[in-house]
GROMACS .gro file of C-alpha atoms in nm:
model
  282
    1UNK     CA    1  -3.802  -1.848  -6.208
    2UNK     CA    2  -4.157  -1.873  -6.000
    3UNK     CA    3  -4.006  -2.192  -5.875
    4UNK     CA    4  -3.692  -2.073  -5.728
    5UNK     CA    5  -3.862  -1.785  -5.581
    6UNK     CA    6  -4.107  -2.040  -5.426
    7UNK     CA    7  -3.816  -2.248  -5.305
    8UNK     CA    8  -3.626  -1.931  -5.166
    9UNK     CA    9  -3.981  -1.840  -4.998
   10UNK     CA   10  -3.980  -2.220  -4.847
   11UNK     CA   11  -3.649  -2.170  -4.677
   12UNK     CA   12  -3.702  -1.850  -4.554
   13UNK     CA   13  -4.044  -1.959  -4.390
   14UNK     CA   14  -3.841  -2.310  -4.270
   15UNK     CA   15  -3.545  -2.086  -4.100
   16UNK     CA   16  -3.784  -1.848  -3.938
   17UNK     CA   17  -3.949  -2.140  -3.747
   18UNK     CA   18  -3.607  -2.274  -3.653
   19UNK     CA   19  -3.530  -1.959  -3.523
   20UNK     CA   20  -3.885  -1.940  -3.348
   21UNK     CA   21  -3.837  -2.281  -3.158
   22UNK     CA   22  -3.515  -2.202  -3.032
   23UNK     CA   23  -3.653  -1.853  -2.905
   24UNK     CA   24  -3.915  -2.049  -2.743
   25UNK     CA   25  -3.673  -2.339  -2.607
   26UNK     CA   26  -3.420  -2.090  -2.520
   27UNK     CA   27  -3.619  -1.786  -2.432
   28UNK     CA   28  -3.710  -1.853  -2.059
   29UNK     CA   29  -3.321  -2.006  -2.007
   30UNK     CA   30  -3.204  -1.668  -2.136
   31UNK     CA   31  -3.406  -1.439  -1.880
   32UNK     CA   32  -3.355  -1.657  -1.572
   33UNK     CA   33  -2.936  -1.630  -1.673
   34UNK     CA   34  -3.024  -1.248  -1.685
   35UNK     CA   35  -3.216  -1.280  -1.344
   36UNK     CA   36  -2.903  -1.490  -1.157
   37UNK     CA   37  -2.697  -1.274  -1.333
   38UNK     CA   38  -2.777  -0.943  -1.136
   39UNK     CA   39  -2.886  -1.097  -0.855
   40UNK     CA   40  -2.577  -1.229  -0.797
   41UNK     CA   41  -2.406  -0.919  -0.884
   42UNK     CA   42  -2.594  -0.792  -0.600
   43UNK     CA   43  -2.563  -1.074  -0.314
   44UNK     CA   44  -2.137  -1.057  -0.453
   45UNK     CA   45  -2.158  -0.713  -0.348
   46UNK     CA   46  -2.402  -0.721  -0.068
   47UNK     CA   47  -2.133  -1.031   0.105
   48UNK     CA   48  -1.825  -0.829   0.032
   49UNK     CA   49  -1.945  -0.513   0.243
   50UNK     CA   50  -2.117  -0.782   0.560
   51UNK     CA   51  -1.815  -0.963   0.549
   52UNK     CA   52  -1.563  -0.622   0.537
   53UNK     CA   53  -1.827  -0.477   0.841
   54UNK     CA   54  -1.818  -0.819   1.016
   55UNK     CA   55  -1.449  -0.864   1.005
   56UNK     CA   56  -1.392  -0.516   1.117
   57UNK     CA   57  -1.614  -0.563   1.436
   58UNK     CA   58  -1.369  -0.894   1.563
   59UNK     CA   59  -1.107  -0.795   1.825
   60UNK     CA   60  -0.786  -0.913   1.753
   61UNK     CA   61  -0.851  -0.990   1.388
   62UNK     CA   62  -0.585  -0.899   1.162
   63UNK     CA   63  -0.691  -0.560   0.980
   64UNK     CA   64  -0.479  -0.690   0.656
   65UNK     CA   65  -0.675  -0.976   0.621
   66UNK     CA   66  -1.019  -0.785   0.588
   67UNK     CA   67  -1.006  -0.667   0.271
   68UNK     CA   68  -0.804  -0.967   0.058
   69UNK     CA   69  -1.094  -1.198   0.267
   70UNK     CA   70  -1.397  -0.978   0.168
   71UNK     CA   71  -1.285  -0.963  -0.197
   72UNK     CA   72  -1.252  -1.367  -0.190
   73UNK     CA   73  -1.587  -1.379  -0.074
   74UNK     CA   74  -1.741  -1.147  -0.370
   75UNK     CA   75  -1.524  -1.312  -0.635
   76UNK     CA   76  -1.634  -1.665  -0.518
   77UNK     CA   77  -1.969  -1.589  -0.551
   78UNK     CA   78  -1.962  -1.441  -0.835
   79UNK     CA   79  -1.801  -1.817  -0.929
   80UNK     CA   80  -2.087  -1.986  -0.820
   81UNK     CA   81  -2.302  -1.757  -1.005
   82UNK     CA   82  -2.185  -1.823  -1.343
   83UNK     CA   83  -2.205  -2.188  -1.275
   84UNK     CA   84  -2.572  -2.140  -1.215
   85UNK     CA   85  -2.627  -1.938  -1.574
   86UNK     CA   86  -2.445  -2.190  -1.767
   87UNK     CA   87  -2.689  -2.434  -1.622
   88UNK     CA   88  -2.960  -2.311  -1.673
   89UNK     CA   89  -2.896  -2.359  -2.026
   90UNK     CA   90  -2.816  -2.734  -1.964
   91UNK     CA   91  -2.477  -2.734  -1.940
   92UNK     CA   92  -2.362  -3.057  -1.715
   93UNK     CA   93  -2.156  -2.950  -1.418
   94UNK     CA   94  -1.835  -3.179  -1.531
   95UNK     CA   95  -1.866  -2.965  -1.858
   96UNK     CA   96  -1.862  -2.659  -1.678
   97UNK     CA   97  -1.575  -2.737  -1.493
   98UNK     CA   98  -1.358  -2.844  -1.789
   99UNK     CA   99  -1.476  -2.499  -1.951
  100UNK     CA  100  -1.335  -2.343  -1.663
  101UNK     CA  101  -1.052  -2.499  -1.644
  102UNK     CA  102  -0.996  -2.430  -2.025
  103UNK     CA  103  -1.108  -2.037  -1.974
  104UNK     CA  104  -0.882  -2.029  -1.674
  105UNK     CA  105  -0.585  -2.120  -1.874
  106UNK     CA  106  -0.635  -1.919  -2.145
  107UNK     CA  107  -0.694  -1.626  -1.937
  108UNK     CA  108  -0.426  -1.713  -1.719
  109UNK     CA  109  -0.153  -1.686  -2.011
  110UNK     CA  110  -0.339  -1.393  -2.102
  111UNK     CA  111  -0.360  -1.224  -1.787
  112UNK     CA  112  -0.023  -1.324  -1.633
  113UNK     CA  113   0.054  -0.978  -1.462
  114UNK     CA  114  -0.294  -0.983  -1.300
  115UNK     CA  115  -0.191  -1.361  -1.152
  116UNK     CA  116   0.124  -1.218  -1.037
  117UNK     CA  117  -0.039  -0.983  -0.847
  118UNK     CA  118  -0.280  -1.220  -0.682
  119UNK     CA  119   0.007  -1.468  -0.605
  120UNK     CA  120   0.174  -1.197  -0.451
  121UNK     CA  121  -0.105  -1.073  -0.229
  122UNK     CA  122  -0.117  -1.428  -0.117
  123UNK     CA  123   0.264  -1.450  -0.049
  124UNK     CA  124   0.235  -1.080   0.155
  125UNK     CA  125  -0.065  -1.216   0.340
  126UNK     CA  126   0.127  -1.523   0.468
  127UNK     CA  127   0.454  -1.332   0.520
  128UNK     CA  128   0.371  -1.006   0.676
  129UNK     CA  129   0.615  -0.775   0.585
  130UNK     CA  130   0.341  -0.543   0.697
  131UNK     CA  131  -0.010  -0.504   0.837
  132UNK     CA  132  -0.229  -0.264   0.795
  133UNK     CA  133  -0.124   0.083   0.997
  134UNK     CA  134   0.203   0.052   0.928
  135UNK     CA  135   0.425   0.314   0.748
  136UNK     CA  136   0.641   0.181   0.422
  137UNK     CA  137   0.875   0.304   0.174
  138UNK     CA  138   1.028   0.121  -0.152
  139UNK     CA  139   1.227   0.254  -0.422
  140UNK     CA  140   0.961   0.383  -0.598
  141UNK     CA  141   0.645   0.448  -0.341
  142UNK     CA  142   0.615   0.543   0.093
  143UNK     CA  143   0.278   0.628   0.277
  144UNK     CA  144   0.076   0.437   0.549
  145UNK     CA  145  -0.105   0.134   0.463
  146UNK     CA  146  -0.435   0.137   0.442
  147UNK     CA  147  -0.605  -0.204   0.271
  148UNK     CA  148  -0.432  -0.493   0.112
  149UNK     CA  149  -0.695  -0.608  -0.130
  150UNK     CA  150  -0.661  -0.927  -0.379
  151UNK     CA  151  -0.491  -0.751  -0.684
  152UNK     CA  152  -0.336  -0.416  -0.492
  153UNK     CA  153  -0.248  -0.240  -0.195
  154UNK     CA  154  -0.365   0.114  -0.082
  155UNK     CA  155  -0.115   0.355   0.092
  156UNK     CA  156  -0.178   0.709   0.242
  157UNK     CA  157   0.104   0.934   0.226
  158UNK     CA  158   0.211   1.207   0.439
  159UNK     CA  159   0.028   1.473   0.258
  160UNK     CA  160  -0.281   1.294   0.207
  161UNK     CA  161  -0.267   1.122  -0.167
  162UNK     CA  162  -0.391   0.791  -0.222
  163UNK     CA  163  -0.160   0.527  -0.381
  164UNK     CA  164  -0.307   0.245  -0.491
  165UNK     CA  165   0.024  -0.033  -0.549
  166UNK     CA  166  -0.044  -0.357  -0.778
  167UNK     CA  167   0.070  -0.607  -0.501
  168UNK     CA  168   0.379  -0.804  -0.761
  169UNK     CA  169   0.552  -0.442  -0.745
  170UNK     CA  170   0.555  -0.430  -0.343
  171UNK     CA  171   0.675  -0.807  -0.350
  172UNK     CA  172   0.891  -0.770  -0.591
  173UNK     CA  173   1.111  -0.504  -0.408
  174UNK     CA  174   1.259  -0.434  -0.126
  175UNK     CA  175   1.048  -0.256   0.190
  176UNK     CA  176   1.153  -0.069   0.450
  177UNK     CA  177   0.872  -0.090   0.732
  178UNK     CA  178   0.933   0.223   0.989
  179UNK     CA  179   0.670   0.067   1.186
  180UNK     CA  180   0.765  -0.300   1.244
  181UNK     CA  181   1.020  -0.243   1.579
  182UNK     CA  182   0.942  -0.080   1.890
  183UNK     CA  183   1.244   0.135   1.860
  184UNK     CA  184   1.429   0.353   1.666
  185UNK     CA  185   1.751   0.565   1.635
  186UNK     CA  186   1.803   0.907   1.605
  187UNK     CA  187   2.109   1.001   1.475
  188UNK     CA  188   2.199   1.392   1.372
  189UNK     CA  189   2.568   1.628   1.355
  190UNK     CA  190   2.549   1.969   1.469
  191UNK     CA  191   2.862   2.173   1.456
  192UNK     CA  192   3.009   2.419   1.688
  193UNK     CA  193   3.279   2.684   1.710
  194UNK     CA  194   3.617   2.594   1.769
  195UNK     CA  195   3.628   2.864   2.058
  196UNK     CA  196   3.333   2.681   2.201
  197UNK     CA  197   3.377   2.453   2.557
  198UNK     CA  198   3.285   2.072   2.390
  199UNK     CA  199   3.171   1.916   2.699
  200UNK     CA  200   2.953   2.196   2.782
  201UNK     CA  201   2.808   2.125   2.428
  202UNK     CA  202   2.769   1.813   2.490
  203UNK     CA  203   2.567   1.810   2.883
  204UNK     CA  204   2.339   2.076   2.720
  205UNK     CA  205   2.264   1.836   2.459
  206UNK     CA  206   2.223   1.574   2.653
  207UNK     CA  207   1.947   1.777   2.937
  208UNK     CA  208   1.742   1.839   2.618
  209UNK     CA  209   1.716   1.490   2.458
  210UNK     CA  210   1.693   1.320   2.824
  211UNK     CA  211   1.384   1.540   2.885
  212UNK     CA  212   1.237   1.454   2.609
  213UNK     CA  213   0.895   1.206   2.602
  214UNK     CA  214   1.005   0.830   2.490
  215UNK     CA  215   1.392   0.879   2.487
  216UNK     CA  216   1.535   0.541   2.623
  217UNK     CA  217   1.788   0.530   2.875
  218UNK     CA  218   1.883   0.170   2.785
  219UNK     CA  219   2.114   0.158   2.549
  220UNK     CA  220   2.221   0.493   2.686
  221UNK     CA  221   2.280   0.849   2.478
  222UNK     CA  222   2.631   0.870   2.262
  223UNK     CA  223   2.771   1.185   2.213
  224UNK     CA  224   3.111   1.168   2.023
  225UNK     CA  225   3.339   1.436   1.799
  226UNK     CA  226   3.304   1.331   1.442
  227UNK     CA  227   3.518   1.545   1.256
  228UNK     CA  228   3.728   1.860   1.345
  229UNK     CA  229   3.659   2.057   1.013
  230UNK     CA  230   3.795   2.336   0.852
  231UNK     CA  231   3.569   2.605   1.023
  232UNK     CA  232   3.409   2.393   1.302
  233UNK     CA  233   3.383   2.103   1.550
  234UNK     CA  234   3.114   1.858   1.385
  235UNK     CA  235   2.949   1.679   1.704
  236UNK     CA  236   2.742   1.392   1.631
  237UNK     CA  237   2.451   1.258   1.856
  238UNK     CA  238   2.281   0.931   1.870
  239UNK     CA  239   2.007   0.816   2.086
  240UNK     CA  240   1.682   0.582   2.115
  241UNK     CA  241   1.375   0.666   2.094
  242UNK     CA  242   0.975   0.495   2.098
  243UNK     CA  243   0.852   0.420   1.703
  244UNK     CA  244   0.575   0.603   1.797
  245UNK     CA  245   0.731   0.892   1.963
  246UNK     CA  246   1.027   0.909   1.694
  247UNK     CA  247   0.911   1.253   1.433
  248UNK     CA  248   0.798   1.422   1.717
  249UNK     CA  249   1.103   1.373   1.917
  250UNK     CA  250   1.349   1.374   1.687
  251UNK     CA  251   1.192   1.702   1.498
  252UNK     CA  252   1.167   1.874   1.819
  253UNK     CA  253   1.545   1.795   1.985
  254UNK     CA  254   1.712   1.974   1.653
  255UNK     CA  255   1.491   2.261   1.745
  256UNK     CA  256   1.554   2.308   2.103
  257UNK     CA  257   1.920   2.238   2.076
  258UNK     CA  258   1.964   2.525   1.855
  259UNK     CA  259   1.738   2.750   2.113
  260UNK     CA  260   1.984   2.613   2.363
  261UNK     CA  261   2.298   2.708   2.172
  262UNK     CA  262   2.161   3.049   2.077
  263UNK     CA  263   2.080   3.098   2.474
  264UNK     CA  264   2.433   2.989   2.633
  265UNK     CA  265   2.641   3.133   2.393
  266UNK     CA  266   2.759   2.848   2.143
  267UNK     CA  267   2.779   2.950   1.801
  268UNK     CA  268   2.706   2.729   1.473
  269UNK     CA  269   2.965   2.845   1.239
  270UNK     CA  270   2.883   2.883   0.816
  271UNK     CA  271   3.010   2.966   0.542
  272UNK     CA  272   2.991   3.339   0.483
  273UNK     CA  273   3.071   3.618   0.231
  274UNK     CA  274   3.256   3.918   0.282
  275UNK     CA  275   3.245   4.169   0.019
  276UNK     CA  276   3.519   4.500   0.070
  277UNK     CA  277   3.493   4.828  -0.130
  278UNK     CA  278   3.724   4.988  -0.287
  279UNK     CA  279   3.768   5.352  -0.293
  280UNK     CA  280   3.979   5.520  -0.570
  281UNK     CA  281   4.132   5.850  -0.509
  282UNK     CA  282   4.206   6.061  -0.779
   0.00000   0.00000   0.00000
């Protein structure tokens, strides 16, 4: 018994030095990983902001490309930064490379949405089915974009949310850009009375959405009857107008018209209810 316990004391005492040298060997390798480790956190971040601020400052530069460039920037360094910690705990540079390549494959089966995303950043980059500024709608999302990063995109919609899109679901779909042409049309019915004069409907229409800012005169105004319903004439109106001029124009027109109508005398026939009592006599 006294010799087992002095055995058992022997190999305690031999795997406490063990562990001793290797704290020793090790010890300095482990706080200079922990040093690179957060100062490269902070440099990553420190580049990403210079490079966002620098990028910002070029004229001409493509506003889309800021923020997918930026983030590049942090995530290589942060590359280069775990390079550094594996070496300093002697890891040869082929080695690390293979065990990146390994990690990166794993990961990459692991992580295949993520990929998607990035592949699809890269794919919207080179494409441009928008830039930054313009104003987007899919099936399922429509604001103004804001950033196009590595993994999403960040919209701004009309009442001031923030949607932040993983990029794969704006590839993967199709966009309507409102912002891409220089032009758009305007195209809206109103309906009139049948006792109403249709040309005179039609040249007070026409003074309103000529005086309006942006209206085009090439391709000209078409004013046309669409239908001859059961209570009215349904006139339709079509016209070009600026991109940038179109909700202001096209908002106001609808409202003047009906001013106008109200004014001269032309009435917009609906649908109404007439109720009659009945009296009983006794």
């Amino acid at each position: 018994m006294r010799e087992q316990t002095q055995q058992f004391i022997s190999n305690t005492n031999e795997i406490i030095l063990q562990i001793s040298d290797l704290l020793v060997t090790y010890a300095f390798s482990v706080i200079g990983a922990i040093i690179i480790l957060l100062l490269g956190w902070i440099i990553a971040g420190y580049l990403e902001r210079i490079a966002k601020k620098s990028l910002a400052k070029i004229h001409g530069f493509d506003a889309t490309l800021t923020g997918f460039l930026s983030q590049f920037i942090r995530y290589g360094t942060l590359l280069i930064v775990l390079v550094m910690v594996l070496g300093q705990f002697g890891i040869q540079t082929a080695s690390i490379l293979a065990a990146l390549g390994a990690i990166g494959l794993a990961i990459g089966l692991a992580l295949q949405g993520t990929l998607q995303n990035i592949a699809a950043g890269l794919m919207l980059l080179i494409l441009r089915p928008f830039t930054v500024g313009d104003y987007i709608s899919t099936s399922s999302v429509a604001g103004t974009v804001k950033e196009v990063d590595l993994f999403t995109s960040e919209l701004t919609t009309y009442d001031g949310l923030n949607i932040v899109v993983p990029n794969s679901v704006l590839w993967n779909t199709p966009i309507t850009n409102y912002s891409r042409l220089d032009t758009r049309l305007h195209d809206f019915q109103v309906r009139i009375s049948y006792e109403n004069d249709i040309q005179a409907a039609f040249q007070l229409i026409n003074s309103i959405i000529t005086a309006q800012k942006g209206v085009l005169n090439e391709p000209e105004p078409i004013y046309f009857v669409a239908d001859l319903a059961e209570n009215a004439v349904v006139l339709n109106c079509r016209y070009w107008i600026t991109a940038s001029e179109y909700w202001n124009v096209s908002r106001k027109t609808v409202e003047e018209v009906k001013y106008a109508f109200d004014k001269n005398g032309i009435s917009i026939p609906y649908n109404q209810i007439v109720y009659h009592k009945a009296v009983i006599k006794n």
